[in-house]
Coordinates of C-alpha atoms and ligand atoms in Angstrom, one line a residue:
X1 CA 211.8 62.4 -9.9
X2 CA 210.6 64.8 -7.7
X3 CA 211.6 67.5 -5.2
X4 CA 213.4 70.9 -5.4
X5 CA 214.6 72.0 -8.7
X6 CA 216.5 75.1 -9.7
X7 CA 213.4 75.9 -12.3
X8 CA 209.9 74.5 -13.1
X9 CA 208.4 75.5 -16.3
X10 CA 204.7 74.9 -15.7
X11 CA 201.4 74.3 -17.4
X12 CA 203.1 74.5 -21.2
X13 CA 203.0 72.0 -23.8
X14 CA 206.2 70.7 -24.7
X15 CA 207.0 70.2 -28.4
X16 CA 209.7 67.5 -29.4
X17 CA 210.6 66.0 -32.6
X18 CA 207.9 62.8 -31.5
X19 CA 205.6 64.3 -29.7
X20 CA 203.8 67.3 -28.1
X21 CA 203.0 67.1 -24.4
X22 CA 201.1 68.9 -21.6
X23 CA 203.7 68.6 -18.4
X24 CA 206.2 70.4 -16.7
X25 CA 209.8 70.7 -17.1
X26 CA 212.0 70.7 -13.6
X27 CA 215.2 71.9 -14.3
X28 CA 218.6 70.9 -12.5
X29 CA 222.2 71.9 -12.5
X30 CA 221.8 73.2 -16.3
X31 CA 220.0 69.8 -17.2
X32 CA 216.8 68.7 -17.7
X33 CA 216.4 66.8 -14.4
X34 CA 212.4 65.6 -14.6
X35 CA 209.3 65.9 -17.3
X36 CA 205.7 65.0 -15.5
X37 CA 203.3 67.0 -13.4
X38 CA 202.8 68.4 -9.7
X39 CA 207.1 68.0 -9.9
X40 CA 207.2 69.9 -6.5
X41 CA 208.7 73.0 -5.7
X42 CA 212.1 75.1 -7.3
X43 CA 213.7 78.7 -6.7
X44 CA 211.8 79.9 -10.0
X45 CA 208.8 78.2 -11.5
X46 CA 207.9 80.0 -14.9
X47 CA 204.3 80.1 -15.6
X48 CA 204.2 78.9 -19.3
X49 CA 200.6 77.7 -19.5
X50 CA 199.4 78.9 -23.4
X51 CA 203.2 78.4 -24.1
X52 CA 205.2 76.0 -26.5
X53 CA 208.2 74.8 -24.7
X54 CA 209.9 73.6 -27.4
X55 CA 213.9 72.8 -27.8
X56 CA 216.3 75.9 -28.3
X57 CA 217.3 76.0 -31.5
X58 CA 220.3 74.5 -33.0
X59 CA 221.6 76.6 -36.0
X60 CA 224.3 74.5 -37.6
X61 CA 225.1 77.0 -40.5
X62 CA 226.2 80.5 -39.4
X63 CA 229.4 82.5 -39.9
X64 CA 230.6 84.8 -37.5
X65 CA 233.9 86.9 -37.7
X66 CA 234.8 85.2 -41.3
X67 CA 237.6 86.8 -43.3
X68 CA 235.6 87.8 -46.4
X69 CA 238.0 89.7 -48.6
X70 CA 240.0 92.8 -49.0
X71 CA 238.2 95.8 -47.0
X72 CA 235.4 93.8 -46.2
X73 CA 233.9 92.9 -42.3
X74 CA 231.8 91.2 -41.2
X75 CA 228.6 92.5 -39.1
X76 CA 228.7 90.0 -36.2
X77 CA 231.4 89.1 -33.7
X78 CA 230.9 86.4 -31.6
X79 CA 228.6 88.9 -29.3
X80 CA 226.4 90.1 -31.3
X81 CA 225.6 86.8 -33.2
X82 CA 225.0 84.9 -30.4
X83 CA 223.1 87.9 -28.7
X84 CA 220.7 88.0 -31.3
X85 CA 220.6 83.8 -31.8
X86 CA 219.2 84.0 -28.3
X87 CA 216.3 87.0 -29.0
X88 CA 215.1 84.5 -31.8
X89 CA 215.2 81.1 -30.0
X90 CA 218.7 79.5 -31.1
X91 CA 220.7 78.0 -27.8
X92 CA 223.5 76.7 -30.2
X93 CA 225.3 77.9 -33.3
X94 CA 227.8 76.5 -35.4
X95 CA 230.3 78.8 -37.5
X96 CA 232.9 77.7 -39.5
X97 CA 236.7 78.3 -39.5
X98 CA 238.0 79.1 -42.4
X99 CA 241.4 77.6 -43.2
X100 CA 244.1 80.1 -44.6
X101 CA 246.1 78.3 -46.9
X102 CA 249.6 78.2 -46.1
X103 CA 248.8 78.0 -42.2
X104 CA 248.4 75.2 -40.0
X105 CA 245.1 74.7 -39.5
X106 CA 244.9 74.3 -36.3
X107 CA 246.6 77.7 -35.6
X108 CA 243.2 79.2 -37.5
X109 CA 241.2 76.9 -35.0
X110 CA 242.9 78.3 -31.8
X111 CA 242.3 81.9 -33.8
X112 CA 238.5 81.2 -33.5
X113 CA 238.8 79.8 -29.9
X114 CA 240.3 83.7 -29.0
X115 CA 237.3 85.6 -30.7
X116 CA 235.1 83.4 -28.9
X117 CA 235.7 83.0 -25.1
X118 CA 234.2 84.7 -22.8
X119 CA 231.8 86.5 -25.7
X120 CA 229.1 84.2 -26.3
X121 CA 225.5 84.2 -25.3
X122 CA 224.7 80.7 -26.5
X123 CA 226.8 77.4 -26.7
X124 CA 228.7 76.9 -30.3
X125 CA 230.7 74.1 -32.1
X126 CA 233.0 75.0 -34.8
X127 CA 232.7 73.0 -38.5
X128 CA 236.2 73.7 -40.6
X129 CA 236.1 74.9 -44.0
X130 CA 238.8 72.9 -46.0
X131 CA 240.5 75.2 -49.2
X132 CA 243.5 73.6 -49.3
X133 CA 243.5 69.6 -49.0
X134 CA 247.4 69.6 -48.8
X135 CA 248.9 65.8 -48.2
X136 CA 249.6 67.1 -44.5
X137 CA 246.1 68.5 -44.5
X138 CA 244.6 65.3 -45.7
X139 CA 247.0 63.1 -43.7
X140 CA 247.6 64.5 -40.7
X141 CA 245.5 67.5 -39.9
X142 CA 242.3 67.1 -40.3
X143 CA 242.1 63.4 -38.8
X144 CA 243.7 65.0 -35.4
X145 CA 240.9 67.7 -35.3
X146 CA 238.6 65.0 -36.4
X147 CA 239.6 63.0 -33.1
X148 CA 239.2 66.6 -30.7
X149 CA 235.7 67.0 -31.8
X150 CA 235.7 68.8 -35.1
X151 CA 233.6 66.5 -36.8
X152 CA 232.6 68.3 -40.1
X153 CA 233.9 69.9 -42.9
X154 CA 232.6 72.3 -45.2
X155 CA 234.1 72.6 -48.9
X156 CA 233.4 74.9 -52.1
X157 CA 232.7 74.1 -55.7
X158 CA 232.8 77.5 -56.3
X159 CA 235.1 81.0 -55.6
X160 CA 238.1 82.4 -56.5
X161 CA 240.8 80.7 -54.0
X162 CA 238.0 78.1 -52.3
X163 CA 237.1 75.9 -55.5
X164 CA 238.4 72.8 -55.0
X165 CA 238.2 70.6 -58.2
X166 CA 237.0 67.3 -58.6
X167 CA 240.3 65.8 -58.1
X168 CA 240.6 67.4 -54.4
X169 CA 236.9 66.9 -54.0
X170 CA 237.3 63.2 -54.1
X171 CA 240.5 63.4 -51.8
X172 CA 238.3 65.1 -49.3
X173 CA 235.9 63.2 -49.3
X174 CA 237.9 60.2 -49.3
X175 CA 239.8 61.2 -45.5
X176 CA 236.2 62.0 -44.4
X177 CA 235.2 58.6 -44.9
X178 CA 238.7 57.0 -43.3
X179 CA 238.5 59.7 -40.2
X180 CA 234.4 59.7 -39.9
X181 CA 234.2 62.9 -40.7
X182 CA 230.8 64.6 -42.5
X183 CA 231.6 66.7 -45.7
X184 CA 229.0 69.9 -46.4
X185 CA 229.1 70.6 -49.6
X186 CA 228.3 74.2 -51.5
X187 CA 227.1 73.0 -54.7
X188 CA 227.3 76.0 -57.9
X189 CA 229.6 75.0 -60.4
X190 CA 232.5 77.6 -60.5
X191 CA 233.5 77.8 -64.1
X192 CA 230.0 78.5 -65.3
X193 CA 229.9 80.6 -62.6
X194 CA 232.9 82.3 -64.3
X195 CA 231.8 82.4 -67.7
X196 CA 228.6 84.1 -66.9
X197 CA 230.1 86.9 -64.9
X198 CA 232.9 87.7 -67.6
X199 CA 230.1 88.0 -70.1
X200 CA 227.3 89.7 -68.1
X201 CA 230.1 92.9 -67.3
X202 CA 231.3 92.4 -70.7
X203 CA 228.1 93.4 -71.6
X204 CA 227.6 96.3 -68.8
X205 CA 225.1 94.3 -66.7
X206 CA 226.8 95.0 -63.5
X207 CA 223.9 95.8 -61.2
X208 CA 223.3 93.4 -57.9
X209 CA 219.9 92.0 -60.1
X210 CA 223.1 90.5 -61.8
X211 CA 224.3 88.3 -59.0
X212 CA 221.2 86.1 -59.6
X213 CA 221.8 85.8 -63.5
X214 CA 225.0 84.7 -63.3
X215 CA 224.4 81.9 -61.5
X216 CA 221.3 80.5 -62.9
X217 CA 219.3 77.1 -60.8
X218 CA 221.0 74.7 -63.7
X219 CA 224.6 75.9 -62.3
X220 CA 223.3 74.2 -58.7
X221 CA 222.3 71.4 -60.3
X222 CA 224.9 70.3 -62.2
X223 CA 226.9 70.6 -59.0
X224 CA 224.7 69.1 -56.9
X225 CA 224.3 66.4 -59.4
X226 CA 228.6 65.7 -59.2
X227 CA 228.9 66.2 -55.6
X228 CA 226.7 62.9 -55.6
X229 CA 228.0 61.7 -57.8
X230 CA 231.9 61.5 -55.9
X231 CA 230.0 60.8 -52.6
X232 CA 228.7 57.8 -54.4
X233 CA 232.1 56.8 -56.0
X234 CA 233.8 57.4 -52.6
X235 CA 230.8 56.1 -50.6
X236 CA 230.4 58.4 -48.2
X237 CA 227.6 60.2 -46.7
X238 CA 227.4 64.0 -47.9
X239 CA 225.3 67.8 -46.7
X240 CA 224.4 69.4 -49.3
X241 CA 223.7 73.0 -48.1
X242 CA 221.9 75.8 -48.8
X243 CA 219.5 73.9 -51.4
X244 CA 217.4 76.9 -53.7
X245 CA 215.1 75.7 -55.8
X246 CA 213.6 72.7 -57.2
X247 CA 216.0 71.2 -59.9
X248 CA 218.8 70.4 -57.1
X249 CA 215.7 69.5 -54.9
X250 CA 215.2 66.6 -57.1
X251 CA 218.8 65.8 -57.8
X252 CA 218.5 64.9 -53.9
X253 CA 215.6 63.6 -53.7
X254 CA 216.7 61.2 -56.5
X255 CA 219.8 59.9 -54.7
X256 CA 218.2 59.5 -51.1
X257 CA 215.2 57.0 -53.0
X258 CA 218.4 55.5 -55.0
X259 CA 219.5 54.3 -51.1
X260 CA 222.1 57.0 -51.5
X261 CA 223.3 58.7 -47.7
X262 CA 222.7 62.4 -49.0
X263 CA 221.8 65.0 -46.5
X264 CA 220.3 68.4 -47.3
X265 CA 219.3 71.7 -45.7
X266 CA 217.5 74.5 -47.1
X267 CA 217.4 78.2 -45.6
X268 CA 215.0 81.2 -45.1
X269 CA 215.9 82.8 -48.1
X270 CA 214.7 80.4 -50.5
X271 CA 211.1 80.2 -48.7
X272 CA 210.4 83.9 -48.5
X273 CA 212.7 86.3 -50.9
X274 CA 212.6 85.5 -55.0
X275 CA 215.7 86.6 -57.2
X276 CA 213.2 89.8 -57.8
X277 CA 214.3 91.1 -54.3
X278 CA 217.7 91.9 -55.5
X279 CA 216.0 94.6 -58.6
X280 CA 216.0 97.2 -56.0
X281 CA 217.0 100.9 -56.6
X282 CA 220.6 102.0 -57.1
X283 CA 221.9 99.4 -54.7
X284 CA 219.4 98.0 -52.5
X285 CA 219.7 94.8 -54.2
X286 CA 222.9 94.3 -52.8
X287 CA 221.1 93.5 -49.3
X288 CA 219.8 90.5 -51.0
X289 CA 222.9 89.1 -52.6
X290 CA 223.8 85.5 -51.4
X291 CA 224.8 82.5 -53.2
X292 CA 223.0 80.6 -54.0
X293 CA 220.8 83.7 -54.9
X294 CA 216.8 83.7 -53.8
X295 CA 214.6 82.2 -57.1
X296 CA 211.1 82.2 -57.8
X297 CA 207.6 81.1 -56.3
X298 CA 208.5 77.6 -57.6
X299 CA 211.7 76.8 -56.0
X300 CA 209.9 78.4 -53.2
X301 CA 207.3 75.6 -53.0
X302 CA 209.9 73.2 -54.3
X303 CA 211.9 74.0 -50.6
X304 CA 208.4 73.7 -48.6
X305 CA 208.2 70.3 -50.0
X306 CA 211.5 69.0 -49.3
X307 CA 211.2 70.6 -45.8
X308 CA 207.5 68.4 -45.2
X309 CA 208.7 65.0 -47.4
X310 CA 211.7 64.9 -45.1
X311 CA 214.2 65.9 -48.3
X312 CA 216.2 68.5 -46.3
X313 CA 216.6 66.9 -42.8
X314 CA 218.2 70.2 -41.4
X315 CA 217.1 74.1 -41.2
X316 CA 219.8 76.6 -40.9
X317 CA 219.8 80.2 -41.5
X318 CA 223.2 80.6 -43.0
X319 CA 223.5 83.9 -41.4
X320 CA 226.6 85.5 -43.1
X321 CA 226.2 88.9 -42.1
X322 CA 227.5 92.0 -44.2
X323 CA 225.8 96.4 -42.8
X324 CA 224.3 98.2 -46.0
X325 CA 225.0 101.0 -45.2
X326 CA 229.2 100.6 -44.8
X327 CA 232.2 100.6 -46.8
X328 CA 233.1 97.8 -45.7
X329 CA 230.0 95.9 -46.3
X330 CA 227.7 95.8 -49.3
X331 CA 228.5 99.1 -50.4
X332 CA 232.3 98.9 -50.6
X333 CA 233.3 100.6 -53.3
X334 CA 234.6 97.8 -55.9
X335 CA 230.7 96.3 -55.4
X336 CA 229.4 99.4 -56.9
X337 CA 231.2 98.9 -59.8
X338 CA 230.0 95.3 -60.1
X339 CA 228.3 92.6 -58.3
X340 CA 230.9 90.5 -58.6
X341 CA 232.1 92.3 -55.5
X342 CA 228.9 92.4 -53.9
X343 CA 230.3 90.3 -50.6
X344 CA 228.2 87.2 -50.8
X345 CA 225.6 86.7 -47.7
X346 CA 222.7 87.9 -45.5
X347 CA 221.7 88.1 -41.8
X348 CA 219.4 85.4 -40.3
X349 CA 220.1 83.7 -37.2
X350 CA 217.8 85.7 -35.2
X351 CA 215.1 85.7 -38.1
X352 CA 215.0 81.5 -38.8
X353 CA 212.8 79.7 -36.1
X354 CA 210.0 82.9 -36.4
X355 CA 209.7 82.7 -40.0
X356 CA 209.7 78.8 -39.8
X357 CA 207.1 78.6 -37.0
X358 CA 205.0 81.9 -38.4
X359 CA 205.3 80.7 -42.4
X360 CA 205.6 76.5 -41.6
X361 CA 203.7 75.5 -38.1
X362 CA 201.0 78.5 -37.9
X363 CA 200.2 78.2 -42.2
X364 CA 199.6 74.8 -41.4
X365 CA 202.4 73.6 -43.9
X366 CA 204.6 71.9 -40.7
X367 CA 203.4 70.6 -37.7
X368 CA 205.2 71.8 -34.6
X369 CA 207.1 68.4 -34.4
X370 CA 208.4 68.7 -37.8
X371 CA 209.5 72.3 -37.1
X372 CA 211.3 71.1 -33.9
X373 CA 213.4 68.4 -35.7
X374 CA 214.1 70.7 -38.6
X375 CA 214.9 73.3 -36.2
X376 CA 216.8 71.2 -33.5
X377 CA 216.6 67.7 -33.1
X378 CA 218.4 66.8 -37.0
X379 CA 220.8 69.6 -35.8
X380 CA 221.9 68.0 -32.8
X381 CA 221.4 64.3 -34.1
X382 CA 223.3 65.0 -37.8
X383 CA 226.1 66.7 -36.2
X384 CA 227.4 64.7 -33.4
X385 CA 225.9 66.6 -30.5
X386 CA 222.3 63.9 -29.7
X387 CA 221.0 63.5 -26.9
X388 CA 222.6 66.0 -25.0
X389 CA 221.3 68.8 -27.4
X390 CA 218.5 69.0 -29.6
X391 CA 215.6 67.6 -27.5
X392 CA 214.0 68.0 -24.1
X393 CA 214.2 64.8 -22.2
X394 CA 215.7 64.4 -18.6
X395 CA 219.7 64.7 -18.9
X396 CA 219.5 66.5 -21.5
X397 CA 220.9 70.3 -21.5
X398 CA 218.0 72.6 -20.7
X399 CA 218.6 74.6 -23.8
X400 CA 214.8 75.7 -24.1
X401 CA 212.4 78.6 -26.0
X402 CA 209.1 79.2 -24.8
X403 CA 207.1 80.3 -27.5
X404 CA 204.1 82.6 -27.2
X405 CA 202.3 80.6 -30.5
X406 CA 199.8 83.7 -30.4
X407 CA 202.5 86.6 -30.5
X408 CA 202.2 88.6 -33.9
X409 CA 204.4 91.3 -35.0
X410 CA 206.1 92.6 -38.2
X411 CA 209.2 91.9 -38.1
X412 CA 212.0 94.8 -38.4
X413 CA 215.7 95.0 -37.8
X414 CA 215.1 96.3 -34.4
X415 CA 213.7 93.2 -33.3
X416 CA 216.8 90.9 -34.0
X417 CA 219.9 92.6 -32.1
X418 CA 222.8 91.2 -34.5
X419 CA 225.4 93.5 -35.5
X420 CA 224.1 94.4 -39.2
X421 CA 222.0 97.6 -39.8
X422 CA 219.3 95.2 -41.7
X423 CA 217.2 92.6 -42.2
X424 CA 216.3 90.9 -45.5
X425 CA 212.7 89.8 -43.6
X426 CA 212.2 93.9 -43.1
X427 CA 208.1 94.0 -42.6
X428 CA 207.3 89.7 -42.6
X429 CA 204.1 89.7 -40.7
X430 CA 205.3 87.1 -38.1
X431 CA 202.6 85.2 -36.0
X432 CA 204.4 83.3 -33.0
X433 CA 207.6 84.5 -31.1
X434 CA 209.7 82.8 -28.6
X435 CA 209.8 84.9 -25.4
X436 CA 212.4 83.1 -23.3
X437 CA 215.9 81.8 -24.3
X438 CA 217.4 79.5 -21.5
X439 CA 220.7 78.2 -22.3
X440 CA 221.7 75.3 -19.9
X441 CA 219.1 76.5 -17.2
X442 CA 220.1 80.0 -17.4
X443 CA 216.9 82.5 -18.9
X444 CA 219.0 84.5 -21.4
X445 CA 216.6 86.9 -23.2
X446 CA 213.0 86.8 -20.9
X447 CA 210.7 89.5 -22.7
X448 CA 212.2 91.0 -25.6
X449 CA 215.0 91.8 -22.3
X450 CA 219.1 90.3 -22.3
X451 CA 219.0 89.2 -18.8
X452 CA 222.1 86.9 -19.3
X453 CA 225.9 88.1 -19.4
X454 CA 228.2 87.1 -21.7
X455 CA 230.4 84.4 -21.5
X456 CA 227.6 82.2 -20.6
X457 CA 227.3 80.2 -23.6
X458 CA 230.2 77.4 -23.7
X459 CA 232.2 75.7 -26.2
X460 CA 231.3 72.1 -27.5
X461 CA 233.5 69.4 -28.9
X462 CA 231.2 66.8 -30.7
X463 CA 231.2 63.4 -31.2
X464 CA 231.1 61.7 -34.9
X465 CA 228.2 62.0 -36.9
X466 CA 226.3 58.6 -37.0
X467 CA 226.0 59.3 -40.6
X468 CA 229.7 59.1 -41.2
X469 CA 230.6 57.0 -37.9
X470 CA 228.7 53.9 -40.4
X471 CA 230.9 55.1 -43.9
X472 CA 233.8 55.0 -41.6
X473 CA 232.5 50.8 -40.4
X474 CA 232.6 50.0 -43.5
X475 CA 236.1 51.6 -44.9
Ligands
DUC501 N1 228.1 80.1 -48.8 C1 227.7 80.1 -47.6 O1 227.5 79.0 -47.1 N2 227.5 81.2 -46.9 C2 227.8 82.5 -47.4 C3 228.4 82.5 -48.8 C4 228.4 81.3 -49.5 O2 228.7 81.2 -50.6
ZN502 ZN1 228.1 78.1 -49.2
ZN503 ZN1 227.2 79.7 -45.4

């Protein structure tokens, strides 16, 4: 097709999960309306000749304005998440909503619906988190939200008032599989979990360094190990998220070559921060608590390999933002006394695609298809939201980056715009940066600049994933 277009992105090479092309994107009503050359003329053609044009990405692990405990806030709202998902590349996030037990949780879904309009910068889609699999939850609930376009659940095998135990587990996973639903899983095993903690501040180890011990790699991998297990029993396809080191690595990689449907992601963390980040001075560690913690060079290389072999099919950044410097944040005053009160998480959504693309694609470790599929493409395809996001192909959305591959910087809190006064990456040498966000045809951030208002970014019901539309066939 050719003729006038709203925008022409010319002379770049456009990067999807097959291949990498020289040719020119025209750009229609929000969509991506032709791919080719000499397309013909628009209100805007962007010079992107030296440029990747690559997908925006798709992070499908973030919270944003979570309840996280007594006195404790969270950094981002739904602005300033999405406001700095945009400076780093991201189009579309997807946070969770946490059910409150004892409330409908549908009420909690139209909660999240209120913080949301009119605030976002880039398109989201809400998973559910599930602490209470009631008989009405089970029943009635969460196959109705199932059928309005919350297709995914995530569920805990760890934390005081989230645990579910193996019993409940099971049940979840057992109305997944009847309503299609996909199950993320957080796999640490809470009563070992438990046991460590009670004997670590028995013992007057309460410093943040502490977080890590107490929940050593075996306590992932005997829970990733179970959570297999019942998705086996039940039959049902599972995500296993926020994968840290090579043990659970290979618990995966074990069930997919058994034939088993098991999904995994891994996360920024565990490629670039070691559990000797959190043995900072008095409580600097604290910026580095998250669960599960950051390990060693090993599970380092163990998370680059599953990343290349195709092991974790997804990216995310689990951004789970928490200031430093703030009562009600890392430094509230019950997590000086232990870091058992350390609230659990780190800042990342605007920090993901550079350190992929700098550390993977320009280390020569990924190839810039790989980076887009982990990046975008799985995103879109895993969770019910292929073709219309996740690639660059003509109907698609134009949810697009253009990436300077050349760009170096060191990479400081200043550069990511969330609402936290950190960044865990603090002084990454970065080489590659994306220098336009367009989100449905609209430029976003153009230069290091927000150009785009809020409000822009749109919500998105999603279809089933094909990964549990099959498990549900065959119920
Ligand atoms: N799990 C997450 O996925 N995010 C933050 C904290 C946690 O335990
Ligand atoms: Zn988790
Ligand atoms: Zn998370």
């Amino acid at each position: 097709m050719t003729g006038h277009f709203d925008t022409i992105i010319r002379g770049g090479t456009v990067v999807t999960a097959g291949d990498s092309v020289r040719c020119d994107v025209g750009i229609r009503d929000g969509k991506v309306a032709a791919l080719g050359i000499d397309l013909g003329t628009a209100d805007r053609v962007i010079d992107a000749a030296g440029k990747l044009v690559m997908p925006g990405g798709i992070d499908s692990h973030v919270h944003i304005s979570q309840p996280s405990g007594e006195g404790i806030v969270m950094a981002d709202d739904f602005e300033s998440a999405t406001r700095s998902a945009a400076f780093g590349g991201t189009t579309t996030v997807m946070p969770f909503v946490m059910q409150e037990k004892g409330v409908p949780l549908r009420s909690t879904v139209e909660a999240y619906h209120k913080l949301a309009a009119g605030e976002c910068h880039v398109d989201t889609s809400f998973h559910l988190i599930v602490s209470e699999p009631s008989e009405a939850v089970l029943g009635q609930e969460l196959p109705a939200l199932v059928e309005d376009g919350y297709t995914s659940f995530k569920i805990f095998m760890t934390y005081e008032g989230l645990a579910l135990n193996d019993r409940e587990i099971l049940e979840v996973l057992d109305t997944a599989r009847g309503c299609g639903a996909l199950v993320m899983v957080h796999c640490e095993s809470y009563d070992a979990i438990r046991y460590m903690t009670e004997k670590l501040e028995r013992e007057g180890r309460t410093a943040p360094k502490y977080h890590a011990t107490s929940r050593p790699k075996l306590v992932e991998r005997e829970a990733t190990h179970r959570a297999i297990a019942h998705a086996e029993l039940v039959d049902v396809p599972i995500m296993i998220v926020h994968v840290s080191n090579r043990e659970a690595m290979e618990q995966i990689r074990w069930a997919q070559q058994k034939g088993l449907n098991i999904l995994a992601e891994t996360c920024p963390q565990y490629l670039v921060l070691t559990e000797a980040d959190l043995d900072g001075l008095g409580m600097e560690g604290a910026k580095y608590v998250c669960s599960p913690p950051p390990r060693d060079r090993d599970s380092q290389d163990a998370c680059w390999e599953g990343l290349r072999t195709g092991v974790f099919g997804v990216f995310s950044s689990d951004h789970c933002p928490f200031r430093y410097e703030d009562e009600k944040g890392k430094q509230n005053p019950k997590g000086r006394t232990s870091f058992r009160w350390v609230p659990n998480g780190m800042p990342g959504v605007g920090a993901r695609l550079a350190i992929l693309f700098s550390e993977g694609v320009m280390k020569g470790r990924l190839t810039p298809e790989q980076f887009v599929a982990l990046t975008a493409t799985n995103h879109a395809r895993t969770y019910g939201l292929y073709p219309r996001k996740g690639t660059i192909a003509v109907g698609s959305d134009a949810d697009i980056a253009i990436w300077d591959p050349e760009r170096k910087l060191v990479l400081s809190h200043d550069h990511l715009r969330d609402g936290s006064d950190y960044t865990p990456y603090e002084g990454l040498d970065i080489t590659g940066w994306p220098i336009l966000t367009m989100v449905r045809g609209r430029t976003v951030v153009e230069d290091g600049r927000l150009v785009g208002e809020k409000g822009h970014g749109t919500y998105l019901p999603r279809d089933r994933s094909p990964y549990a539309v099959q498990a549900k066939a065959e119920a």
